[in-house]
Amino acid sequence: MEADQELVLSNSATSGNIFSQYIESPSIFTDKRVLTSSFVPGSIPHREEEIKHISSVLAPMLRGYHANNVFVYGTCGTGKTICCRFVVSQLQEAVKAAATQIKVIYINCKMERVSDTEYRLFAQMLKQLGEEVPYTGLPTDVIYRKFFAKVAEKKQSVIIILDEIDALYKKVGDDFLYNITRANNELGEANLSIIGITNDISFRDNLDVRVKSSLSEEEVMFRPYNAVQLRDILSSRAKDGFVKGAVSESVINKCAALAAQEHGDARRALDLLRVAGEVAERMGETVVKERHVDVAEEKIDLDRITETVKSQPAQSQLVLYTIIKMNEEAKQKEKWADRRLLTGDIFSKYEELCRANGAKVLTQRRISDLIGELDMFGIINAKVISKGRHGRTREISLAMNETALGKVRNYLMNRFG
Ligand SMILES: Nc1ncnc2c1ncn2[C@@H]1O[C@H](COP(=O)(O)OP(=O)(O)O)[C@@H](O)[C@H]1O
Ligand SMILES: [Mg+2]
């Protein structure tokens, strides 16, 4: 204790507090939370139609009637989650005046563990209805009945929002959806409605026809935003998040235009604006400039690539590391001109790396699949080329810029040597 105090004293005596520069220089932000994607703003421009549609479906609940299930889909960042949460929060506010009860359960199925098994899912849903159950131990059908009994316990409407429902389907199949979308007959005076949300436009095609028809009694599609709409969204958030005058119209336009190019993703637009603000602040500036948006764009892409690589399974990382190493070797041999890396070429190097790391050696076929995935993530380019009567192969090149490559390479080198 005494030693600590001494340390503080001697520090401030010599050079002042190391954080004082951050306190003294005024922040560009008034409230940075407003610019993060989990914040729910007071108004949601350009989604009036969708909000109206969803609320008209749920409205019968105000009179204690059953509401249809809703299926909400569209690419990421189109406002699906925020609109659904907004509608149910409005509904819960409105219900205070009515003589009925509405409970909302929200599950993000992508969140690890919660939706890994049917059991965990029911446990989580029960918890949100105020009943604690152990996370393991009971047979699934027992917890199943417990949940329906809890819903049926009084006259009430329960809405289950299953966000990123495709992730749930991948983990537990569609039996769960079948049972839950058909439970209403057994619920007495209570009723249950599902709002299923997905970024995966073709998700519905996988479902059993019966599940499909009951899940999507109503469908609401969210279209990508265009640059003009993104500009409005950013302007209203910027007004609440930044100091007056810190963000010019041209900066907002730039973020909106960049995000519009990338499938009209409002999350991307907000990230660009927030990170540009952070970049400006770190450089000690009081106004966000267009060049800060350029830096933000690079930084976000870099983070995205490294995060993607880190989240890949070890085998996929080994394949990528093989490709990176072979590229480097080709470079050293100055064989740039005929540097064509084909799927078949990487096998022996890959095998060598596997052995050095005590990893199982996968078949050419599986490696080919992994290469396809890396291509899909935009980490490599794998162009399919024909080898005449010898069938087809893929020509592989790296899709990352030098900075990203350097970071990824370091990460893989630390992991695999
Ligand atoms: N119309 C809008 N007005 C204000 N913010 C929006 C709007 N649409 C999306 N956003 C914001 O963009 C981000 C992504 O929206 P979200 O609802 O999570 O997209 P999705 O669920 O479709 O992937 C969130 O931060 C959200 O607040
Ligand atoms: Mg979402």
Short mmCIF file of C-alpha atoms and ligand atoms in Angstrom, two decimals:
data_model
loop_
_atom_site.label_atom_id
_atom_site.label_comp_id
_atom_site.label_asym_id
_atom_site.label_seq_id
_atom_site.Cartn_x
_atom_site.Cartn_y
_atom_site.Cartn_z
CA MET A 1 0.00 0.00 0.00
CA GLU A 2 2.70 2.37 1.07
CA ALA A 3 4.85 1.37 -1.87
CA ASP A 4 1.96 2.05 -4.26
CA GLN A 5 1.46 5.52 -2.95
CA GLU A 6 5.11 6.26 -3.25
CA LEU A 7 5.05 5.18 -6.86
CA VAL A 8 2.13 7.45 -7.70
CA LEU A 9 3.71 10.39 -5.94
CA SER A 10 7.06 10.03 -7.60
CA ASN A 11 5.44 9.70 -11.01
CA SER A 12 3.29 12.78 -10.76
CA ALA A 13 6.18 14.70 -9.32
CA THR A 14 8.33 14.05 -12.36
CA SER A 15 6.14 14.01 -15.45
CA GLY A 16 2.46 14.41 -14.57
CA ASN A 17 -0.23 11.82 -15.07
CA ILE A 18 0.24 9.83 -18.25
CA PHE A 19 -3.50 10.06 -18.96
CA SER A 20 -3.77 13.81 -18.56
CA GLN A 21 -3.47 14.43 -22.32
CA TYR A 22 -6.59 12.32 -22.83
CA ILE A 23 -8.55 14.18 -20.21
CA GLU A 24 -7.46 17.64 -21.28
CA SER A 25 -7.98 17.34 -25.03
CA PRO A 26 -11.70 17.54 -25.79
CA SER A 27 -13.28 14.36 -27.17
CA ILE A 28 -14.77 14.23 -30.63
CA PHE A 29 -17.57 12.06 -29.31
CA THR A 30 -20.37 13.11 -27.01
CA ASP A 31 -21.58 9.55 -26.64
CA LYS A 32 -19.73 6.82 -28.49
CA ARG A 33 -22.27 4.15 -27.55
CA VAL A 34 -24.71 5.75 -29.96
CA LEU A 35 -22.37 4.75 -32.78
CA THR A 36 -22.10 1.07 -31.85
CA SER A 37 -24.31 -1.55 -33.42
CA SER A 38 -25.95 -2.69 -30.18
CA PHE A 39 -27.47 0.75 -29.51
CA VAL A 40 -31.19 1.07 -30.28
CA PRO A 41 -31.88 4.59 -31.62
CA GLY A 42 -35.14 6.43 -30.97
CA SER A 43 -36.06 6.56 -34.64
CA ILE A 44 -35.40 4.15 -37.47
CA PRO A 45 -35.55 5.97 -40.80
CA HIS A 46 -36.36 4.15 -44.07
CA ARG A 47 -37.94 1.14 -42.45
CA GLU A 48 -41.47 2.49 -42.00
CA GLU A 49 -43.04 -0.16 -44.25
CA GLU A 50 -41.29 -3.09 -42.60
CA ILE A 51 -42.07 -1.83 -39.10
CA LYS A 52 -45.70 -1.31 -40.05
CA HIS A 53 -45.93 -4.80 -41.50
CA ILE A 54 -44.44 -6.53 -38.43
CA SER A 55 -46.53 -4.50 -36.01
CA SER A 56 -49.75 -5.24 -37.90
CA VAL A 57 -49.01 -8.95 -37.58
CA LEU A 58 -48.39 -8.71 -33.83
CA ALA A 59 -51.23 -6.31 -33.04
CA PRO A 60 -53.87 -9.01 -32.30
CA MET A 61 -51.85 -9.81 -29.17
CA LEU A 62 -53.02 -6.55 -27.65
CA ARG A 63 -56.49 -8.10 -27.45
CA GLY A 64 -55.16 -11.41 -26.22
CA TYR A 65 -55.46 -13.16 -29.59
CA HIS A 66 -52.94 -15.33 -31.34
CA ALA A 67 -50.60 -13.61 -33.80
CA ASN A 68 -49.10 -15.28 -36.86
CA ASN A 69 -45.46 -16.32 -36.95
CA VAL A 70 -43.19 -13.99 -38.89
CA PHE A 71 -40.15 -14.80 -40.97
CA VAL A 72 -37.78 -11.86 -41.47
CA TYR A 73 -34.95 -12.08 -43.96
CA GLY A 74 -32.43 -9.93 -45.82
CA THR A 75 -28.66 -9.47 -46.07
CA CYS A 76 -26.69 -8.36 -43.02
CA GLY A 77 -26.87 -4.80 -41.78
CA THR A 78 -30.29 -4.11 -43.28
CA GLY A 79 -31.88 -3.36 -39.89
CA LYS A 80 -33.73 -6.63 -39.24
CA THR A 81 -32.66 -7.07 -35.63
CA ILE A 82 -33.13 -3.46 -34.69
CA CYS A 83 -36.60 -3.24 -36.27
CA CYS A 84 -37.86 -6.40 -34.56
CA ARG A 85 -36.56 -5.27 -31.19
CA PHE A 86 -38.07 -1.86 -31.72
CA VAL A 87 -41.51 -3.27 -32.59
CA VAL A 88 -41.65 -5.62 -29.60
CA SER A 89 -40.49 -2.90 -27.22
CA GLN A 90 -43.25 -0.63 -28.54
CA LEU A 91 -45.71 -3.48 -28.16
CA GLN A 92 -44.71 -4.02 -24.56
CA GLU A 93 -45.11 -0.35 -23.85
CA ALA A 94 -48.55 -0.31 -25.45
CA VAL A 95 -49.67 -3.38 -23.56
CA LYS A 96 -49.29 -1.64 -20.22
CA ALA A 97 -52.54 0.13 -21.03
CA ALA A 98 -54.31 -3.05 -22.17
CA ALA A 99 -55.57 -5.81 -19.91
CA THR A 100 -53.32 -8.54 -21.21
CA GLN A 101 -49.77 -9.78 -20.80
CA ILE A 102 -47.06 -10.10 -23.39
CA LYS A 103 -43.69 -11.69 -22.71
CA VAL A 104 -40.77 -11.50 -25.10
CA ILE A 105 -37.95 -14.03 -25.34
CA TYR A 106 -34.95 -12.99 -27.41
CA ILE A 107 -32.38 -15.57 -28.46
CA ASN A 108 -29.40 -14.87 -30.67
CA CYS A 109 -28.83 -18.36 -32.02
CA LYS A 110 -25.28 -17.52 -33.10
CA MET A 111 -24.22 -16.98 -29.52
CA GLU A 112 -22.21 -19.94 -28.46
CA ARG A 113 -23.69 -22.49 -26.10
CA VAL A 114 -27.17 -21.03 -25.75
CA SER A 115 -28.52 -22.78 -28.79
CA ASP A 116 -26.05 -25.67 -29.08
CA THR A 117 -28.69 -28.19 -28.11
CA GLU A 118 -32.47 -28.17 -27.83
CA TYR A 119 -32.05 -28.61 -24.12
CA ARG A 120 -29.96 -25.47 -23.65
CA LEU A 121 -32.34 -23.51 -25.78
CA PHE A 122 -35.34 -24.48 -23.66
CA ALA A 123 -33.35 -23.80 -20.50
CA GLN A 124 -32.52 -20.32 -21.79
CA MET A 125 -36.12 -19.63 -22.81
CA LEU A 126 -37.39 -20.77 -19.43
CA LYS A 127 -34.87 -18.52 -17.75
CA GLN A 128 -36.17 -15.56 -19.71
CA LEU A 129 -39.66 -16.43 -18.49
CA GLY A 130 -38.34 -16.31 -14.94
CA GLU A 131 -37.78 -20.01 -14.25
CA GLU A 132 -34.28 -21.25 -13.51
CA VAL A 133 -33.51 -24.80 -14.58
CA PRO A 134 -30.17 -26.59 -14.46
CA TYR A 135 -28.23 -26.29 -17.73
CA THR A 136 -27.93 -30.06 -17.92
CA GLY A 137 -29.44 -33.05 -16.24
CA LEU A 138 -33.11 -33.28 -17.16
CA PRO A 139 -34.24 -35.36 -20.12
CA THR A 140 -35.10 -33.20 -23.14
CA ASP A 141 -38.77 -34.11 -23.18
CA VAL A 142 -39.12 -33.09 -19.54
CA ILE A 143 -37.72 -29.63 -20.10
CA TYR A 144 -39.81 -29.40 -23.23
CA ARG A 145 -43.01 -29.99 -21.26
CA LYS A 146 -41.82 -27.65 -18.52
CA PHE A 147 -41.51 -24.86 -21.06
CA PHE A 148 -44.97 -25.32 -22.55
CA ALA A 149 -46.45 -25.61 -19.06
CA LYS A 150 -44.79 -22.33 -18.11
CA VAL A 151 -46.27 -20.60 -21.15
CA ALA A 152 -49.71 -22.09 -20.51
CA GLU A 153 -49.63 -21.22 -16.83
CA LYS A 154 -51.64 -18.02 -17.39
CA LYS A 155 -53.48 -16.10 -20.05
CA GLN A 156 -50.63 -14.47 -21.89
CA SER A 157 -48.92 -14.05 -25.25
CA VAL A 158 -45.31 -15.08 -25.62
CA ILE A 159 -43.15 -13.92 -28.53
CA ILE A 160 -39.95 -15.83 -29.21
CA ILE A 161 -37.48 -13.93 -31.36
CA LEU A 162 -35.03 -16.40 -32.87
CA ASP A 163 -32.35 -14.16 -34.35
CA GLU A 164 -29.86 -15.76 -36.77
CA ILE A 165 -32.21 -18.74 -36.89
CA ASP A 166 -30.07 -20.41 -39.58
CA ALA A 167 -27.38 -21.04 -36.94
CA LEU A 168 -29.95 -22.84 -34.81
CA TYR A 169 -31.01 -24.99 -37.73
CA LYS A 170 -27.41 -25.98 -38.38
CA LYS A 171 -26.97 -27.08 -34.78
CA VAL A 172 -30.23 -28.81 -33.94
CA GLY A 173 -32.09 -29.34 -37.23
CA ASP A 174 -35.73 -28.41 -37.72
CA ASP A 175 -37.57 -30.73 -35.31
CA PHE A 176 -37.40 -27.99 -32.74
CA LEU A 177 -38.98 -25.48 -35.09
CA TYR A 178 -41.62 -27.98 -36.07
CA ASN A 179 -42.67 -28.58 -32.49
CA ILE A 180 -42.59 -25.02 -31.38
CA THR A 181 -44.46 -23.58 -34.32
CA ARG A 182 -47.26 -26.09 -33.73
CA ALA A 183 -47.55 -25.83 -29.98
CA ASN A 184 -50.53 -23.48 -29.89
CA ASN A 185 -53.17 -26.19 -29.64
CA GLU A 186 -51.79 -27.28 -26.30
CA LEU A 187 -51.48 -23.91 -24.66
CA GLY A 188 -54.97 -23.27 -23.35
CA GLU A 189 -55.59 -19.57 -23.04
CA ALA A 190 -52.00 -18.65 -23.74
CA ASN A 191 -50.48 -18.31 -27.16
CA LEU A 192 -47.06 -18.38 -28.71
CA SER A 193 -45.65 -16.62 -31.77
CA ILE A 194 -42.26 -16.92 -33.37
CA ILE A 195 -40.27 -14.22 -35.12
CA GLY A 196 -37.48 -15.95 -37.05
CA ILE A 197 -34.73 -13.71 -38.43
CA THR A 198 -31.95 -14.63 -40.85
CA ASN A 199 -29.26 -13.02 -43.02
CA ASP A 200 -29.23 -16.13 -45.15
CA ILE A 201 -31.56 -15.44 -48.04
CA SER A 202 -31.79 -19.07 -49.14
CA PHE A 203 -32.27 -20.48 -45.64
CA ARG A 204 -35.94 -21.26 -46.13
CA ASP A 205 -35.14 -23.65 -48.97
CA ASN A 206 -33.53 -26.08 -46.51
CA LEU A 207 -36.57 -26.42 -44.30
CA ASP A 208 -39.10 -29.18 -44.26
CA VAL A 209 -42.21 -27.92 -46.10
CA ARG A 210 -44.38 -28.11 -43.00
CA VAL A 211 -41.91 -26.08 -40.95
CA LYS A 212 -41.54 -23.63 -43.79
CA SER A 213 -45.23 -22.96 -44.05
CA SER A 214 -45.79 -22.51 -40.33
CA LEU A 215 -42.69 -20.42 -39.71
CA SER A 216 -43.41 -18.08 -42.56
CA GLU A 217 -47.11 -17.43 -42.16
CA GLU A 218 -45.96 -13.86 -42.73
CA GLU A 219 -42.78 -12.86 -44.50
CA VAL A 220 -40.97 -9.58 -44.35
CA MET A 221 -38.05 -8.95 -46.63
CA PHE A 222 -35.44 -6.28 -45.83
CA ARG A 223 -33.77 -4.76 -48.87
CA PRO A 224 -30.23 -3.35 -48.80
CA TYR A 225 -30.02 0.38 -48.12
CA ASN A 226 -28.84 2.69 -50.88
CA ALA A 227 -26.30 5.48 -50.33
CA VAL A 228 -28.96 8.15 -49.78
CA GLN A 229 -30.70 6.11 -47.10
CA LEU A 230 -27.42 5.28 -45.39
CA ARG A 231 -26.59 8.99 -45.33
CA ASP A 232 -29.82 9.73 -43.44
CA ILE A 233 -29.17 6.93 -40.98
CA LEU A 234 -25.62 8.10 -40.33
CA SER A 235 -26.62 11.76 -40.02
CA SER A 236 -29.11 11.09 -37.29
CA ARG A 237 -26.73 8.85 -35.35
CA ALA A 238 -23.85 11.31 -35.81
CA LYS A 239 -25.95 14.11 -34.35
CA ASP A 240 -26.30 12.17 -31.10
CA GLY A 241 -22.83 10.63 -31.02
CA PHE A 242 -20.42 13.38 -32.10
CA VAL A 243 -19.63 16.88 -30.87
CA LYS A 244 -21.35 19.49 -33.02
CA GLY A 245 -19.26 20.33 -36.06
CA ALA A 246 -16.88 17.40 -35.64
CA VAL A 247 -18.27 15.52 -38.64
CA SER A 248 -18.84 17.17 -42.01
CA GLU A 249 -21.39 16.15 -44.58
CA SER A 250 -18.63 14.96 -46.90
CA VAL A 251 -17.41 12.48 -44.30
CA ILE A 252 -20.91 11.11 -43.85
CA ASN A 253 -21.35 10.87 -47.61
CA LYS A 254 -18.12 8.99 -47.94
CA CYS A 255 -19.02 6.42 -45.28
CA ALA A 256 -22.47 6.01 -46.83
CA ALA A 257 -21.07 5.56 -50.34
CA LEU A 258 -18.51 2.96 -49.23
CA ALA A 259 -21.11 0.94 -47.33
CA ALA A 260 -23.59 1.18 -50.20
CA GLN A 261 -21.01 -0.38 -52.50
CA GLU A 262 -20.83 -3.24 -50.08
CA HIS A 263 -24.39 -4.53 -50.22
CA GLY A 264 -25.95 -1.56 -48.40
CA ASP A 265 -24.89 -2.59 -44.92
CA ALA A 266 -25.76 -0.04 -42.20
CA ARG A 267 -23.49 -1.78 -39.71
CA ARG A 268 -20.54 -1.26 -42.02
CA ALA A 269 -21.49 2.42 -42.46
CA LEU A 270 -21.65 2.97 -38.70
CA ASP A 271 -18.38 1.13 -38.12
CA LEU A 272 -16.64 3.31 -40.70
CA LEU A 273 -17.91 6.48 -39.06
CA ARG A 274 -17.10 5.41 -35.52
CA VAL A 275 -13.61 4.12 -36.35
CA ALA A 276 -12.88 7.25 -38.43
CA GLY A 277 -13.74 9.26 -35.31
CA GLU A 278 -11.39 7.14 -33.22
CA VAL A 279 -8.61 7.56 -35.76
CA ALA A 280 -9.06 11.34 -35.78
CA GLU A 281 -9.11 11.47 -32.01
CA ARG A 282 -5.98 9.40 -31.69
CA MET A 283 -4.22 11.77 -34.09
CA GLY A 284 -5.20 14.62 -31.80
CA GLU A 285 -7.60 16.24 -34.28
CA THR A 286 -10.93 17.79 -33.41
CA VAL A 287 -12.64 17.25 -36.77
CA VAL A 288 -13.09 13.98 -38.66
CA LYS A 289 -11.72 14.19 -42.22
CA GLU A 290 -12.20 12.03 -45.29
CA ARG A 291 -8.68 10.65 -44.97
CA HIS A 292 -9.60 9.31 -41.53
CA VAL A 293 -12.34 7.31 -43.24
CA ASP A 294 -9.72 5.79 -45.55
CA VAL A 295 -7.65 4.71 -42.57
CA ALA A 296 -10.80 3.38 -40.87
CA GLU A 297 -11.67 1.32 -43.92
CA GLU A 298 -8.24 -0.28 -43.98
CA LYS A 299 -8.31 -0.94 -40.27
CA ILE A 300 -11.74 -2.56 -40.37
CA ASP A 301 -10.79 -4.80 -43.29
CA LEU A 302 -7.58 -5.78 -41.59
CA ASP A 303 -9.42 -6.67 -38.40
CA ARG A 304 -11.98 -8.61 -40.38
CA ILE A 305 -9.35 -10.67 -42.21
CA THR A 306 -7.30 -11.48 -39.13
CA GLU A 307 -10.42 -12.33 -37.13
CA THR A 308 -11.63 -14.60 -39.92
CA VAL A 309 -8.31 -16.42 -40.10
CA LYS A 310 -8.18 -16.83 -36.33
CA SER A 311 -11.65 -18.32 -36.25
CA GLN A 312 -10.86 -20.99 -38.86
CA PRO A 313 -10.27 -24.59 -37.78
CA ALA A 314 -6.62 -25.65 -37.53
CA GLN A 315 -6.75 -27.64 -40.79
CA SER A 316 -7.94 -24.67 -42.74
CA GLN A 317 -5.19 -22.55 -41.19
CA LEU A 318 -2.63 -25.18 -42.16
CA VAL A 319 -3.81 -25.07 -45.76
CA LEU A 320 -3.59 -21.28 -45.77
CA TYR A 321 -0.13 -21.37 -44.21
CA THR A 322 0.98 -23.82 -46.90
CA ILE A 323 -0.22 -21.43 -49.59
CA ILE A 324 1.53 -18.47 -47.97
CA LYS A 325 4.80 -20.40 -47.62
CA MET A 326 4.72 -21.65 -51.20
CA ASN A 327 4.12 -18.13 -52.43
CA GLU A 328 7.13 -16.93 -50.51
CA GLU A 329 9.32 -19.71 -51.83
CA ALA A 330 8.29 -18.98 -55.39
CA LYS A 331 9.09 -15.33 -54.81
CA GLN A 332 12.56 -16.15 -53.51
CA LYS A 333 13.29 -18.30 -56.51
CA GLU A 334 12.28 -15.31 -58.65
CA LYS A 335 9.92 -17.45 -60.63
CA TRP A 336 7.29 -14.72 -60.65
CA ALA A 337 6.44 -15.13 -64.28
CA ASP A 338 5.27 -18.70 -64.10
CA ARG A 339 4.09 -18.62 -60.50
CA ARG A 340 0.93 -20.61 -60.90
CA LEU A 341 -0.09 -22.40 -57.79
CA LEU A 342 -2.54 -25.24 -58.45
CA THR A 343 -4.52 -27.23 -55.88
CA GLY A 344 -2.48 -30.38 -56.52
CA ASP A 345 0.82 -28.55 -56.00
CA ILE A 346 0.31 -27.77 -52.37
CA PHE A 347 -0.23 -31.29 -51.10
CA SER A 348 3.34 -32.34 -50.29
CA LYS A 349 4.15 -29.08 -48.51
CA TYR A 350 0.88 -29.34 -46.60
CA GLU A 351 1.73 -32.90 -45.58
CA GLU A 352 5.11 -31.74 -44.32
CA LEU A 353 3.50 -29.03 -42.18
CA CYS A 354 0.96 -31.47 -40.80
CA ARG A 355 3.67 -33.87 -39.74
CA ALA A 356 5.71 -31.15 -38.11
CA ASN A 357 2.64 -30.15 -36.12
CA GLY A 358 1.33 -33.61 -35.32
CA ALA A 359 -1.87 -32.91 -37.29
CA LYS A 360 -3.87 -35.43 -39.27
CA VAL A 361 -3.26 -35.31 -43.02
CA LEU A 362 -6.52 -34.78 -44.88
CA THR A 363 -7.34 -36.09 -48.36
CA GLN A 364 -6.89 -33.96 -51.48
CA ARG A 365 -10.64 -33.82 -51.72
CA ARG A 366 -11.05 -32.25 -48.24
CA ILE A 367 -8.22 -29.82 -48.93
CA SER A 368 -10.00 -28.78 -52.05
CA ASP A 369 -13.12 -28.05 -49.95
CA LEU A 370 -11.10 -25.98 -47.50
CA ILE A 371 -9.61 -24.02 -50.38
CA GLY A 372 -13.12 -23.30 -51.57
CA GLU A 373 -14.03 -21.97 -48.13
CA LEU A 374 -10.97 -19.74 -47.89
CA ASP A 375 -11.93 -18.37 -51.29
CA MET A 376 -15.47 -17.70 -50.09
CA PHE A 377 -14.13 -15.72 -47.12
CA GLY A 378 -12.09 -13.59 -49.52
CA ILE A 379 -8.76 -14.64 -48.01
CA ILE A 380 -7.53 -16.30 -51.19
CA ASN A 381 -8.65 -16.35 -54.81
CA ALA A 382 -9.19 -19.84 -56.20
CA LYS A 383 -10.05 -19.68 -59.87
CA VAL A 384 -11.40 -22.89 -61.39
CA ILE A 385 -9.49 -23.80 -64.55
CA SER A 386 -9.90 -26.69 -66.91
CA LYS A 387 -7.07 -29.16 -67.47
CA GLY A 388 -8.70 -30.61 -70.56
CA ARG A 389 -9.38 -34.28 -70.23
CA HIS A 390 -7.59 -34.36 -66.86
CA GLY A 391 -10.58 -32.60 -65.33
CA ARG A 392 -10.53 -29.33 -63.46
CA THR A 393 -8.30 -27.76 -60.86
CA ARG A 394 -7.99 -24.42 -59.16
CA GLU A 395 -5.41 -21.73 -59.55
CA ILE A 396 -4.71 -20.20 -56.15
CA SER A 397 -3.48 -16.74 -55.22
CA LEU A 398 -3.58 -14.70 -52.04
CA ALA A 399 -6.28 -12.03 -51.83
CA MET A 400 -4.88 -10.03 -48.90
CA ASN A 401 -2.88 -6.84 -49.12
CA GLU A 402 0.68 -6.71 -47.71
CA THR A 403 -0.32 -5.45 -44.25
CA ALA A 404 -2.95 -8.10 -43.76
CA LEU A 405 -0.66 -10.78 -45.13
CA GLY A 406 2.08 -9.79 -42.70
CA LYS A 407 -0.28 -10.01 -39.73
CA VAL A 408 -1.81 -13.29 -40.81
CA ARG A 409 1.60 -14.78 -41.53
CA ASN A 410 2.87 -13.84 -38.07
CA TYR A 411 -0.13 -15.40 -36.45
CA LEU A 412 0.26 -18.66 -38.39
CA MET A 413 4.00 -18.76 -37.85
CA ASN A 414 3.52 -18.49 -34.09
CA ARG A 415 1.04 -21.28 -34.26
CA PHE A 416 2.70 -23.71 -36.67
CA GLY A 417 6.35 -22.66 -36.79
N1 LIG B 1 -32.88 2.39 -40.46
C1 LIG B 1 -31.94 2.46 -39.51
N2 LIG B 1 -31.79 3.56 -38.73
C2 LIG B 1 -30.83 3.64 -37.80
N3 LIG B 1 -29.94 2.68 -37.56
C3 LIG B 1 -30.01 1.56 -38.32
C4 LIG B 1 -31.01 1.39 -39.31
N4 LIG B 1 -30.84 0.19 -39.90
C5 LIG B 1 -29.80 -0.38 -39.29
N5 LIG B 1 -29.29 0.44 -38.34
C6 LIG B 1 -28.13 0.18 -37.51
O1 LIG B 1 -27.23 -0.62 -38.26
C7 LIG B 1 -26.71 -1.69 -37.48
C8 LIG B 1 -27.08 -3.00 -38.09
O2 LIG B 1 -28.49 -3.22 -37.99
P1 LIG B 1 -29.09 -4.61 -37.59
O3 LIG B 1 -30.51 -4.43 -37.24
O4 LIG B 1 -28.23 -5.25 -36.56
O5 LIG B 1 -28.95 -5.38 -38.98
P2 LIG B 1 -29.28 -6.88 -39.34
O6 LIG B 1 -29.93 -7.50 -38.15
O7 LIG B 1 -30.17 -6.79 -40.53
O8 LIG B 1 -27.98 -7.50 -39.68
C9 LIG B 1 -27.27 -1.48 -36.08
O9 LIG B 1 -26.33 -0.75 -35.37
C10 LIG B 1 -28.49 -0.64 -36.29
O10 LIG B 1 -28.67 0.18 -35.18
MG MG B 2 -29.23 -9.10 -37.00
#
